Amino acid sequence: MPLPDIDKIISAIQSVIRPKNEGPVALHEPCFNGNEWKYIKACLDSTWVSYVGKYVDRFEEMIADYTGVRKVVVVVNGTAALQIALKVVGVKAGDEVLIPALTFVATANAVAHCGAIPHFVDSEEKTLGIAPLKLKEYLKEIARPDTSGCKNKKTGNRIKAIIPMHTFGHPVDLDPLLEISREYKLEMIEDAAESLGSFYKGKHTGNWGKLSILSFNGNKTITTGGGGAIITNDEVLGKLAKHLTTTAKIPHRWEYRHDHIGYNYRLPNINAALGCAQMEQLPGFLAKKRALAARYKQAFAGVAGVRFFREPPHAKSNYWLNALLLDEASLARRNQLLEKTNDAGIMTRPAWVLLNKLAMFQDCPCMDLSGAEDLEARLINIPSSAVLGE
Ligand SMILES: *Cc1c(COP(=O)(O)O)cnc(C)c1O
């Protein structure tokens, strides 16, 4: 079989982004065309830049309204949000937590920050997220639900939770995962860091987990510089998350008394001000990102050797990062594609190195990861900023 023409792939990318853009094109850059200056100036003028101020409450309300969850707790970043969500559902040192091997390192780090052990599971091409059927078969073999939860028969550890992640904003198939989590008494936490603006069966991602998390890092769909949120429909757990992330201080006018070893994870008001301005623009960002994805889809329709990844059937995706899937024959020229595009000032990159391959996680338990291995080899992210969809 002849090798597919890399130049055709590059021209397809260029046909979508170059008409607008002469200089280097980033993978995902933020856009500040709304009330950012105004709200930040209001913060500075009021001197309320830190932990007290109206923007924190307002940002939490805006996220709750948009996602439909009952309670939102904004924090310093998505990793911290995940760590606290795990703690709140009762993950303890020595517990195992099921996470995809194909995810950003933060998912595994948050588990490790709780003293718990990431247990890597496989992903599938349909959603780029956890493969539910394969996971079910695997758990049948290695896990035993009992009165105290779920035991890993091989390691003897308790498997306490599962963290589905919505890869590049594409919702994973949540219903079967929820079923698995019920059958095996696992707490489910959605890592929705990449999926603000993505819906599964008509409802915003983050509504299925007991708690879920968002990220507002600089490269995400909206940004607060750095930031994250714990979102939940369980008000009791939401309140506990707020308490733990704000030093666990008992409210009092002058007395400083704390009832847990808390965390100083709250989002400063000045970052929340940025978040409010960004939330106002979210529908516009999403419309542009979907328009960009539609143009990529069209541009790649006739290109051999590669497929533009489209939202799964049950989902409406934010298309946070657009992705190409190379076919077997193109794999030999993957690095050439990465090199040529980056040389031309068009930023592209492969998906993350599977986390079970990183030195600090290499001894963690894992199932057969052939699906994730395949995706790791074939995925390429291409420029995805909202501004490119104008
Ligand atoms: C961005 C991201 C996070 C959180 O990252 P922070 O930089 O800590 O906000 C967590 N999980 C995934 C999958 C992410 O992409």
PDB file of N, CA and C in Angstrom, residues 303-389:
ATOM      1  N   VAL A 303      -9.593  13.260   2.369  1.00  0.00           N
ATOM      2  CA  VAL A 303      -8.156  13.031   2.563  1.00  0.00           C
ATOM      3  C   VAL A 303      -7.903  11.604   3.051  1.00  0.00           C
ATOM      4  N   ALA A 304      -7.051  10.899   2.336  1.00  0.00           N
ATOM      5  CA  ALA A 304      -6.775   9.502   2.678  1.00  0.00           C
ATOM      6  C   ALA A 304      -5.833   9.403   3.872  1.00  0.00           C
ATOM      7  N   GLY A 305      -5.978   8.325   4.618  1.00  0.00           N
ATOM      8  CA  GLY A 305      -5.004   8.016   5.666  1.00  0.00           C
ATOM      9  C   GLY A 305      -5.321   8.626   7.008  1.00  0.00           C
ATOM     10  N   VAL A 306      -6.406   9.391   7.094  1.00  0.00           N
ATOM     11  CA  VAL A 306      -6.671  10.123   8.318  1.00  0.00           C
ATOM     12  C   VAL A 306      -8.168  10.372   8.454  1.00  0.00           C
ATOM     13  N   ARG A 307      -8.632  10.441   9.713  1.00  0.00           N
ATOM     14  CA  ARG A 307     -10.048  10.713   9.945  1.00  0.00           C
ATOM     15  C   ARG A 307     -10.150  11.821  10.990  1.00  0.00           C
ATOM     16  N   PHE A 308     -11.006  12.794  10.734  1.00  0.00           N
ATOM     17  CA  PHE A 308     -11.254  13.842  11.719  1.00  0.00           C
ATOM     18  C   PHE A 308     -12.221  13.292  12.764  1.00  0.00           C
ATOM     19  N   PHE A 309     -11.843  13.368  14.044  1.00  0.00           N
ATOM     20  CA  PHE A 309     -12.682  12.760  15.087  1.00  0.00           C
ATOM     21  C   PHE A 309     -13.907  13.626  15.358  1.00  0.00           C
ATOM     22  N   ARG A 310     -15.074  12.997  15.304  1.00  0.00           N
ATOM     23  CA  ARG A 310     -16.345  13.715  15.519  1.00  0.00           C
ATOM     24  C   ARG A 310     -17.015  13.259  16.805  1.00  0.00           C
ATOM     25  N   GLU A 311     -17.868  14.129  17.326  1.00  0.00           N
ATOM     26  CA  GLU A 311     -18.511  13.840  18.615  1.00  0.00           C
ATOM     27  C   GLU A 311     -19.244  12.496  18.564  1.00  0.00           C
ATOM     28  N   PRO A 312     -19.210  11.752  19.681  1.00  0.00           N
ATOM     29  CA  PRO A 312     -19.917  10.468  19.729  1.00  0.00           C
ATOM     30  C   PRO A 312     -21.427  10.690  19.562  1.00  0.00           C
ATOM     31  N   PRO A 313     -22.149   9.645  19.143  1.00  0.00           N
ATOM     32  CA  PRO A 313     -23.572   9.783  18.825  1.00  0.00           C
ATOM     33  C   PRO A 313     -24.443  10.304  19.981  1.00  0.00           C
ATOM     34  N   HIS A 314     -24.088   9.951  21.219  1.00  0.00           N
ATOM     35  CA  HIS A 314     -24.921  10.340  22.359  1.00  0.00           C
ATOM     36  C   HIS A 314     -24.595  11.740  22.878  1.00  0.00           C
ATOM     37  N   ALA A 315     -23.740  12.464  22.160  1.00  0.00           N
ATOM     38  CA  ALA A 315     -23.131  13.637  22.782  1.00  0.00           C
ATOM     39  C   ALA A 315     -23.193  14.881  21.925  1.00  0.00           C
ATOM     40  N   LYS A 316     -23.135  16.022  22.629  1.00  0.00           N
ATOM     41  CA  LYS A 316     -22.828  17.278  21.956  1.00  0.00           C
ATOM     42  C   LYS A 316     -21.537  17.776  22.588  1.00  0.00           C
ATOM     43  N   SER A 317     -20.513  17.899  21.760  1.00  0.00           N
ATOM     44  CA  SER A 317     -19.176  18.165  22.296  1.00  0.00           C
ATOM     45  C   SER A 317     -18.785  19.631  22.144  1.00  0.00           C
ATOM     46  N   ASN A 318     -17.938  20.092  23.060  1.00  0.00           N
ATOM     47  CA  ASN A 318     -17.402  21.459  22.930  1.00  0.00           C
ATOM     48  C   ASN A 318     -16.246  21.532  21.928  1.00  0.00           C
ATOM     49  N   TYR A 319     -15.808  20.381  21.417  1.00  0.00           N
ATOM     50  CA  TYR A 319     -14.645  20.333  20.524  1.00  0.00           C
ATOM     51  C   TYR A 319     -13.491  21.143  21.099  1.00  0.00           C
ATOM     52  N   TRP A 320     -13.182  20.860  22.374  1.00  0.00           N
ATOM     53  CA  TRP A 320     -12.101  21.620  23.032  1.00  0.00           C
ATOM     54  C   TRP A 320     -10.808  21.528  22.226  1.00  0.00           C
ATOM     55  N   LEU A 321     -10.333  20.307  22.013  1.00  0.00           N
ATOM     56  CA  LEU A 321      -9.180  20.111  21.116  1.00  0.00           C
ATOM     57  C   LEU A 321      -9.610  19.229  19.955  1.00  0.00           C
ATOM     58  N   ASN A 322      -9.437  19.738  18.752  1.00  0.00           N
ATOM     59  CA  ASN A 322      -9.742  18.928  17.581  1.00  0.00           C
ATOM     60  C   ASN A 322      -8.681  17.843  17.425  1.00  0.00           C
ATOM     61  N   ALA A 323      -9.128  16.691  16.924  1.00  0.00           N
ATOM     62  CA  ALA A 323      -8.212  15.555  16.855  1.00  0.00           C
ATOM     63  C   ALA A 323      -8.338  14.811  15.530  1.00  0.00           C
ATOM     64  N   LEU A 324      -7.191  14.389  15.023  1.00  0.00           N
ATOM     65  CA  LEU A 324      -7.141  13.508  13.860  1.00  0.00           C
ATOM     66  C   LEU A 324      -6.771  12.111  14.326  1.00  0.00           C
ATOM     67  N   LEU A 325      -7.337  11.117  13.665  1.00  0.00           N
ATOM     68  CA  LEU A 325      -6.923   9.726  13.905  1.00  0.00           C
ATOM     69  C   LEU A 325      -6.253   9.218  12.636  1.00  0.00           C
ATOM     70  N   LEU A 326      -4.965   8.948  12.746  1.00  0.00           N
ATOM     71  CA  LEU A 326      -4.243   8.409  11.594  1.00  0.00           C
ATOM     72  C   LEU A 326      -4.603   6.937  11.443  1.00  0.00           C
ATOM     73  N   ASP A 327      -4.659   6.469  10.208  1.00  0.00           N
ATOM     74  CA  ASP A 327      -4.872   5.028  10.049  1.00  0.00           C
ATOM     75  C   ASP A 327      -3.523   4.309  10.057  1.00  0.00           C
ATOM     76  N   GLU A 328      -3.580   2.984  10.084  1.00  0.00           N
ATOM     77  CA  GLU A 328      -2.361   2.168  10.224  1.00  0.00           C
ATOM     78  C   GLU A 328      -1.265   2.600   9.256  1.00  0.00           C
ATOM     79  N   ALA A 329      -1.663   2.805   8.002  1.00  0.00           N
ATOM     80  CA  ALA A 329      -0.681   3.089   6.958  1.00  0.00           C
ATOM     81  C   ALA A 329       0.024   4.431   7.175  1.00  0.00           C
ATOM     82  N   SER A 330      -0.664   5.375   7.840  1.00  0.00           N
ATOM     83  CA  SER A 330      -0.066   6.703   8.039  1.00  0.00           C
ATOM     84  C   SER A 330       0.875   6.743   9.228  1.00  0.00           C
ATOM     85  N   LEU A 331       0.804   5.711  10.079  1.00  0.00           N
ATOM     86  CA  LEU A 331       1.556   5.759  11.329  1.00  0.00           C
ATOM     87  C   LEU A 331       3.051   5.948  11.099  1.00  0.00           C
ATOM     88  N   ALA A 332       3.540   5.322  10.042  1.00  0.00           N
ATOM     89  CA  ALA A 332       4.967   5.402   9.743  1.00  0.00           C
ATOM     90  C   ALA A 332       5.397   6.850   9.522  1.00  0.00           C
ATOM     91  N   ARG A 333       4.454   7.698   9.150  1.00  0.00           N
ATOM     92  CA  ARG A 333       4.825   9.083   8.854  1.00  0.00           C
ATOM     93  C   ARG A 333       4.283  10.073   9.881  1.00  0.00           C
ATOM     94  N   ARG A 334       3.893   9.554  11.040  1.00  0.00           N
ATOM     95  CA  ARG A 334       3.338  10.425  12.065  1.00  0.00           C
ATOM     96  C   ARG A 334       4.335  11.512  12.489  1.00  0.00           C
ATOM     97  N   ASN A 335       5.550  11.104  12.781  1.00  0.00           N
ATOM     98  CA  ASN A 335       6.520  12.092  13.257  1.00  0.00           C
ATOM     99  C   ASN A 335       6.844  13.130  12.189  1.00  0.00           C
ATOM    100  N   GLN A 336       6.815  12.676  10.952  1.00  0.00           N
ATOM    101  CA  GLN A 336       7.039  13.614   9.846  1.00  0.00           C
ATOM    102  C   GLN A 336       5.924  14.652   9.797  1.00  0.00           C
ATOM    103  N   LEU A 337       4.706  14.194  10.034  1.00  0.00           N
ATOM    104  CA  LEU A 337       3.564  15.115  10.057  1.00  0.00           C
ATOM    105  C   LEU A 337       3.715  16.124  11.192  1.00  0.00           C
ATOM    106  N   LEU A 338       4.109  15.631  12.368  1.00  0.00           N
ATOM    107  CA  LEU A 338       4.289  16.532  13.518  1.00  0.00           C
ATOM    108  C   LEU A 338       5.406  17.538  13.225  1.00  0.00           C
ATOM    109  N   GLU A 339       6.466  17.043  12.637  1.00  0.00           N
ATOM    110  CA  GLU A 339       7.624  17.898  12.373  1.00  0.00           C
ATOM    111  C   GLU A 339       7.280  18.966  11.337  1.00  0.00           C
ATOM    112  N   LYS A 340       6.662  18.540  10.258  1.00  0.00           N
ATOM    113  CA  LYS A 340       6.353  19.478   9.164  1.00  0.00           C
ATOM    114  C   LYS A 340       5.374  20.555   9.602  1.00  0.00           C
ATOM    115  N   THR A 341       4.343  20.162  10.350  1.00  0.00           N
ATOM    116  CA  THR A 341       3.359  21.166  10.776  1.00  0.00           C
ATOM    117  C   THR A 341       3.990  22.134  11.766  1.00  0.00           C
ATOM    118  N   ASN A 342       4.720  21.613  12.740  1.00  0.00           N
ATOM    119  CA  ASN A 342       5.335  22.505  13.725  1.00  0.00           C
ATOM    120  C   ASN A 342       6.385  23.406  13.066  1.00  0.00           C
ATOM    121  N   ASP A 343       7.124  22.880  12.094  1.00  0.00           N
ATOM    122  CA  ASP A 343       8.080  23.705  11.345  1.00  0.00           C
ATOM    123  C   ASP A 343       7.361  24.836  10.615  1.00  0.00           C
ATOM    124  N   ALA A 344       6.152  24.553  10.142  1.00  0.00           N
ATOM    125  CA  ALA A 344       5.387  25.558   9.402  1.00  0.00           C
ATOM    126  C   ALA A 344       4.641  26.516  10.335  1.00  0.00           C
ATOM    127  N   GLY A 345       4.882  26.399  11.655  1.00  0.00           N
ATOM    128  CA  GLY A 345       4.242  27.315  12.603  1.00  0.00           C
ATOM    129  C   GLY A 345       2.824  26.902  12.947  1.00  0.00           C
ATOM    130  N   ILE A 346       2.469  25.684  12.622  1.00  0.00           N
ATOM    131  CA  ILE A 346       1.141  25.174  12.977  1.00  0.00           C
ATOM    132  C   ILE A 346       1.335  24.166  14.100  1.00  0.00           C
ATOM    133  N   MET A 347       0.886  24.519  15.305  1.00  0.00           N
ATOM    134  CA  MET A 347       1.164  23.628  16.413  1.00  0.00           C
ATOM    135  C   MET A 347       0.255  22.396  16.363  1.00  0.00           C
ATOM    136  N   THR A 348       0.892  21.246  16.376  1.00  0.00           N
ATOM    137  CA  THR A 348       0.176  19.976  16.479  1.00  0.00           C
ATOM    138  C   THR A 348       0.916  19.159  17.517  1.00  0.00           C
ATOM    139  N   ARG A 349       0.236  18.196  18.105  1.00  0.00           N
ATOM    140  CA  ARG A 349       0.941  17.322  19.044  1.00  0.00           C
ATOM    141  C   ARG A 349       0.200  16.007  19.183  1.00  0.00           C
ATOM    142  N   PRO A 350       0.937  14.950  19.552  1.00  0.00           N
ATOM    143  CA  PRO A 350       0.268  13.681  19.778  1.00  0.00           C
ATOM    144  C   PRO A 350      -0.493  13.742  21.095  1.00  0.00           C
ATOM    145  N   ALA A 351      -1.338  12.752  21.346  1.00  0.00           N
ATOM    146  CA  ALA A 351      -2.006  12.661  22.650  1.00  0.00           C
ATOM    147  C   ALA A 351      -0.947  12.394  23.719  1.00  0.00           C
ATOM    148  N   TRP A 352      -1.361  12.395  24.976  1.00  0.00           N
ATOM    149  CA  TRP A 352      -0.437  12.182  26.082  1.00  0.00           C
ATOM    150  C   TRP A 352       0.210  10.798  26.007  1.00  0.00           C
ATOM    151  N   VAL A 353       1.433  10.706  26.482  1.00  0.00           N
ATOM    152  CA  VAL A 353       2.053   9.399  26.690  1.00  0.00           C
ATOM    153  C   VAL A 353       1.200   8.683  27.740  1.00  0.00           C
ATOM    154  N   LEU A 354       0.860   7.422  27.508  1.00  0.00           N
ATOM    155  CA  LEU A 354       0.006   6.709  28.468  1.00  0.00           C
ATOM    156  C   LEU A 354       0.637   6.767  29.862  1.00  0.00           C
ATOM    157  N   LEU A 355      -0.208   7.003  30.860  1.00  0.00           N
ATOM    158  CA  LEU A 355       0.318   7.292  32.206  1.00  0.00           C
ATOM    159  C   LEU A 355       1.009   6.091  32.845  1.00  0.00           C
ATOM    160  N   ASN A 356       0.612   4.885  32.440  1.00  0.00           N
ATOM    161  CA  ASN A 356       1.274   3.689  33.001  1.00  0.00           C
ATOM    162  C   ASN A 356       2.724   3.576  32.529  1.00  0.00           C
ATOM    163  N   LYS A 357       3.098   4.395  31.545  1.00  0.00           N
ATOM    164  CA  LYS A 357       4.487   4.364  31.052  1.00  0.00           C
ATOM    165  C   LYS A 357       5.379   5.357  31.800  1.00  0.00           C
ATOM    166  N   LEU A 358       4.786   6.245  32.588  1.00  0.00           N
ATOM    167  CA  LEU A 358       5.592   7.236  33.316  1.00  0.00           C
ATOM    168  C   LEU A 358       6.232   6.559  34.529  1.00  0.00           C
ATOM    169  N   ALA A 359       7.465   6.962  34.826  1.00  0.00           N
ATOM    170  CA  ALA A 359       8.252   6.264  35.857  1.00  0.00           C
ATOM    171  C   ALA A 359       7.482   6.155  37.173  1.00  0.00           C
ATOM    172  N   MET A 360       6.817   7.240  37.577  1.00  0.00           N
ATOM    173  CA  MET A 360       6.193   7.213  38.909  1.00  0.00           C
ATOM    174  C   MET A 360       4.935   6.355  38.962  1.00  0.00           C
ATOM    175  N   PHE A 361       4.394   5.991  37.802  1.00  0.00           N
ATOM    176  CA  PHE A 361       3.166   5.182  37.802  1.00  0.00           C
ATOM    177  C   PHE A 361       3.365   3.800  37.183  1.00  0.00           C
ATOM    178  N   GLN A 362       4.600   3.444  36.861  1.00  0.00           N
ATOM    179  CA  GLN A 362       4.805   2.224  36.072  1.00  0.00           C
ATOM    180  C   GLN A 362       4.488   0.938  36.841  1.00  0.00           C
ATOM    181  N   ASP A 363       4.481   1.019  38.171  1.00  0.00           N
ATOM    182  CA  ASP A 363       4.175  -0.187  38.937  1.00  0.00           C
ATOM    183  C   ASP A 363       2.709  -0.261  39.373  1.00  0.00           C
ATOM    184  N   CYS A 364       1.911   0.685  38.923  1.00  0.00           N
ATOM    185  CA  CYS A 364       0.497   0.697  39.305  1.00  0.00           C
ATOM    186  C   CYS A 364      -0.243  -0.422  38.566  1.00  0.00           C
ATOM    187  N   PRO A 365      -1.330  -0.931  39.171  1.00  0.00           N
ATOM    188  CA  PRO A 365      -2.102  -1.974  38.484  1.00  0.00           C
ATOM    189  C   PRO A 365      -2.709  -1.445  37.187  1.00  0.00           C
ATOM    190  N   CYS A 366      -2.801  -2.309  36.192  1.00  0.00           N
ATOM    191  CA  CYS A 366      -3.484  -1.905  34.961  1.00  0.00           C
ATOM    192  C   CYS A 366      -4.053  -3.117  34.245  1.00  0.00           C
ATOM    193  N   MET A 367      -5.129  -2.890  33.482  1.00  0.00           N
ATOM    194  CA  MET A 367      -5.718  -3.949  32.675  1.00  0.00           C
ATOM    195  C   MET A 367      -5.039  -3.955  31.309  1.00  0.00           C
ATOM    196  N   ASP A 368      -5.478  -4.805  30.418  1.00  0.00           N
ATOM    197  CA  ASP A 368      -4.974  -4.767  29.042  1.00  0.00           C
ATOM    198  C   ASP A 368      -5.304  -3.398  28.453  1.00  0.00           C
ATOM    199  N   LEU A 369      -4.292  -2.717  27.913  1.00  0.00           N
ATOM    200  CA  LEU A 369      -4.487  -1.344  27.451  1.00  0.00           C
ATOM    201  C   LEU A 369      -4.341  -1.218  25.941  1.00  0.00           C
ATOM    202  N   SER A 370      -4.713  -2.285  25.208  1.00  0.00           N
ATOM    203  CA  SER A 370      -4.452  -2.260  23.759  1.00  0.00           C
ATOM    204  C   SER A 370      -5.240  -1.156  23.048  1.00  0.00           C
ATOM    205  N   GLY A 371      -6.450  -0.850  23.541  1.00  0.00           N
ATOM    206  CA  GLY A 371      -7.226   0.233  22.929  1.00  0.00           C
ATOM    207  C   GLY A 371      -6.540   1.577  23.114  1.00  0.00           C
ATOM    208  N   ALA A 372      -6.066   1.820  24.343  1.00  0.00           N
ATOM    209  CA  ALA A 372      -5.383   3.084  24.640  1.00  0.00           C
ATOM    210  C   ALA A 372      -4.059   3.187  23.883  1.00  0.00           C
ATOM    211  N   GLU A 373      -3.346   2.047  23.771  1.00  0.00           N
ATOM    212  CA  GLU A 373      -2.067   2.025  23.031  1.00  0.00           C
ATOM    213  C   GLU A 373      -2.296   2.451  21.579  1.00  0.00           C
ATOM    214  N   ASP A 374      -3.364   1.888  21.017  1.00  0.00           N
ATOM    215  CA  ASP A 374      -3.694   2.177  19.627  1.00  0.00           C
ATOM    216  C   ASP A 374      -4.010   3.669  19.454  1.00  0.00           C
ATOM    217  N   LEU A 375      -4.816   4.215  20.366  1.00  0.00           N
ATOM    218  CA  LEU A 375      -5.181   5.633  20.272  1.00  0.00           C
ATOM    219  C   LEU A 375      -3.969   6.529  20.501  1.00  0.00           C
ATOM    220  N   GLU A 376      -3.129   6.133  21.456  1.00  0.00           N
ATOM    221  CA  GLU A 376      -1.921   6.916  21.741  1.00  0.00           C
ATOM    222  C   GLU A 376      -1.064   7.073  20.479  1.00  0.00           C
ATOM    223  N   ALA A 377      -0.987   5.992  19.713  1.00  0.00           N
ATOM    224  CA  ALA A 377      -0.155   6.021  18.507  1.00  0.00           C
ATOM    225  C   ALA A 377      -0.788   6.844  17.391  1.00  0.00           C
ATOM    226  N   ARG A 378      -2.125   6.867  17.342  1.00  0.00           N
ATOM    227  CA  ARG A 378      -2.803   7.412  16.155  1.00  0.00           C
ATOM    228  C   ARG A 378      -3.332   8.830  16.302  1.00  0.00           C
ATOM    229  N   LEU A 379      -3.475   9.329  17.544  1.00  0.00           N
ATOM    230  CA  LEU A 379      -4.111  10.642  17.743  1.00  0.00           C
ATOM    231  C   LEU A 379      -3.147  11.799  17.519  1.00  0.00           C
ATOM    232  N   ILE A 380      -3.625  12.807  16.838  1.00  0.00           N
ATOM    233  CA  ILE A 380      -2.883  14.065  16.688  1.00  0.00           C
ATOM    234  C   ILE A 380      -3.865  15.209  16.940  1.00  0.00           C
ATOM    235  N   ASN A 381      -3.504  16.123  17.832  1.00  0.00           N
ATOM    236  CA  ASN A 381      -4.325  17.317  18.050  1.00  0.00           C
ATOM    237  C   ASN A 381      -3.879  18.433  17.114  1.00  0.00           C
ATOM    238  N   ILE A 382      -4.879  19.156  16.612  1.00  0.00           N
ATOM    239  CA  ILE A 382      -4.600  20.251  15.667  1.00  0.00           C
ATOM    240  C   ILE A 382      -5.214  21.542  16.207  1.00  0.00           C
ATOM    241  N   PRO A 383      -4.794  22.710  15.678  1.00  0.00           N
ATOM    242  CA  PRO A 383      -5.202  23.991  16.275  1.00  0.00           C
ATOM    243  C   PRO A 383      -6.715  24.105  16.478  1.00  0.00           C
ATOM    244  N   SER A 384      -7.100  24.626  17.651  1.00  0.00           N
ATOM    245  CA  SER A 384      -8.498  24.548  18.075  1.00  0.00           C
ATOM    246  C   SER A 384      -9.042  25.815  18.724  1.00  0.00           C
ATOM    247  N   SER A 385      -8.287  26.916  18.713  1.00  0.00           N
ATOM    248  CA  SER A 385      -8.758  28.136  19.383  1.00  0.00           C
ATOM    249  C   SER A 385     -10.070  28.615  18.785  1.00  0.00           C
ATOM    250  N   ALA A 386     -10.923  29.165  19.658  1.00  0.00           N
ATOM    251  CA  ALA A 386     -12.221  29.660  19.203  1.00  0.00           C
ATOM    252  C   ALA A 386     -12.050  30.704  18.102  1.00  0.00           C
ATOM    253  N   VAL A 387     -11.007  31.512  18.216  1.00  0.00           N
ATOM    254  CA  VAL A 387     -10.816  32.614  17.262  1.00  0.00           C
ATOM    255  C   VAL A 387     -10.664  32.098  15.831  1.00  0.00           C
ATOM    256  N   LEU A 388     -10.187  30.865  15.683  1.00  0.00           N
ATOM    257  CA  LEU A 388     -10.019  30.288  14.335  1.00  0.00           C
ATOM    258  C   LEU A 388     -11.359  29.956  13.680  1.00  0.00           C
ATOM    259  N   GLY A 389     -12.418  29.916  14.492  1.00  0.00           N
ATOM    260  CA  GLY A 389     -13.729  29.562  13.942  1.00  0.00           C
ATOM    261  C   GLY A 389     -14.544  30.769  13.505  1.00  0.00           C
TER     262      GLY A 389
END
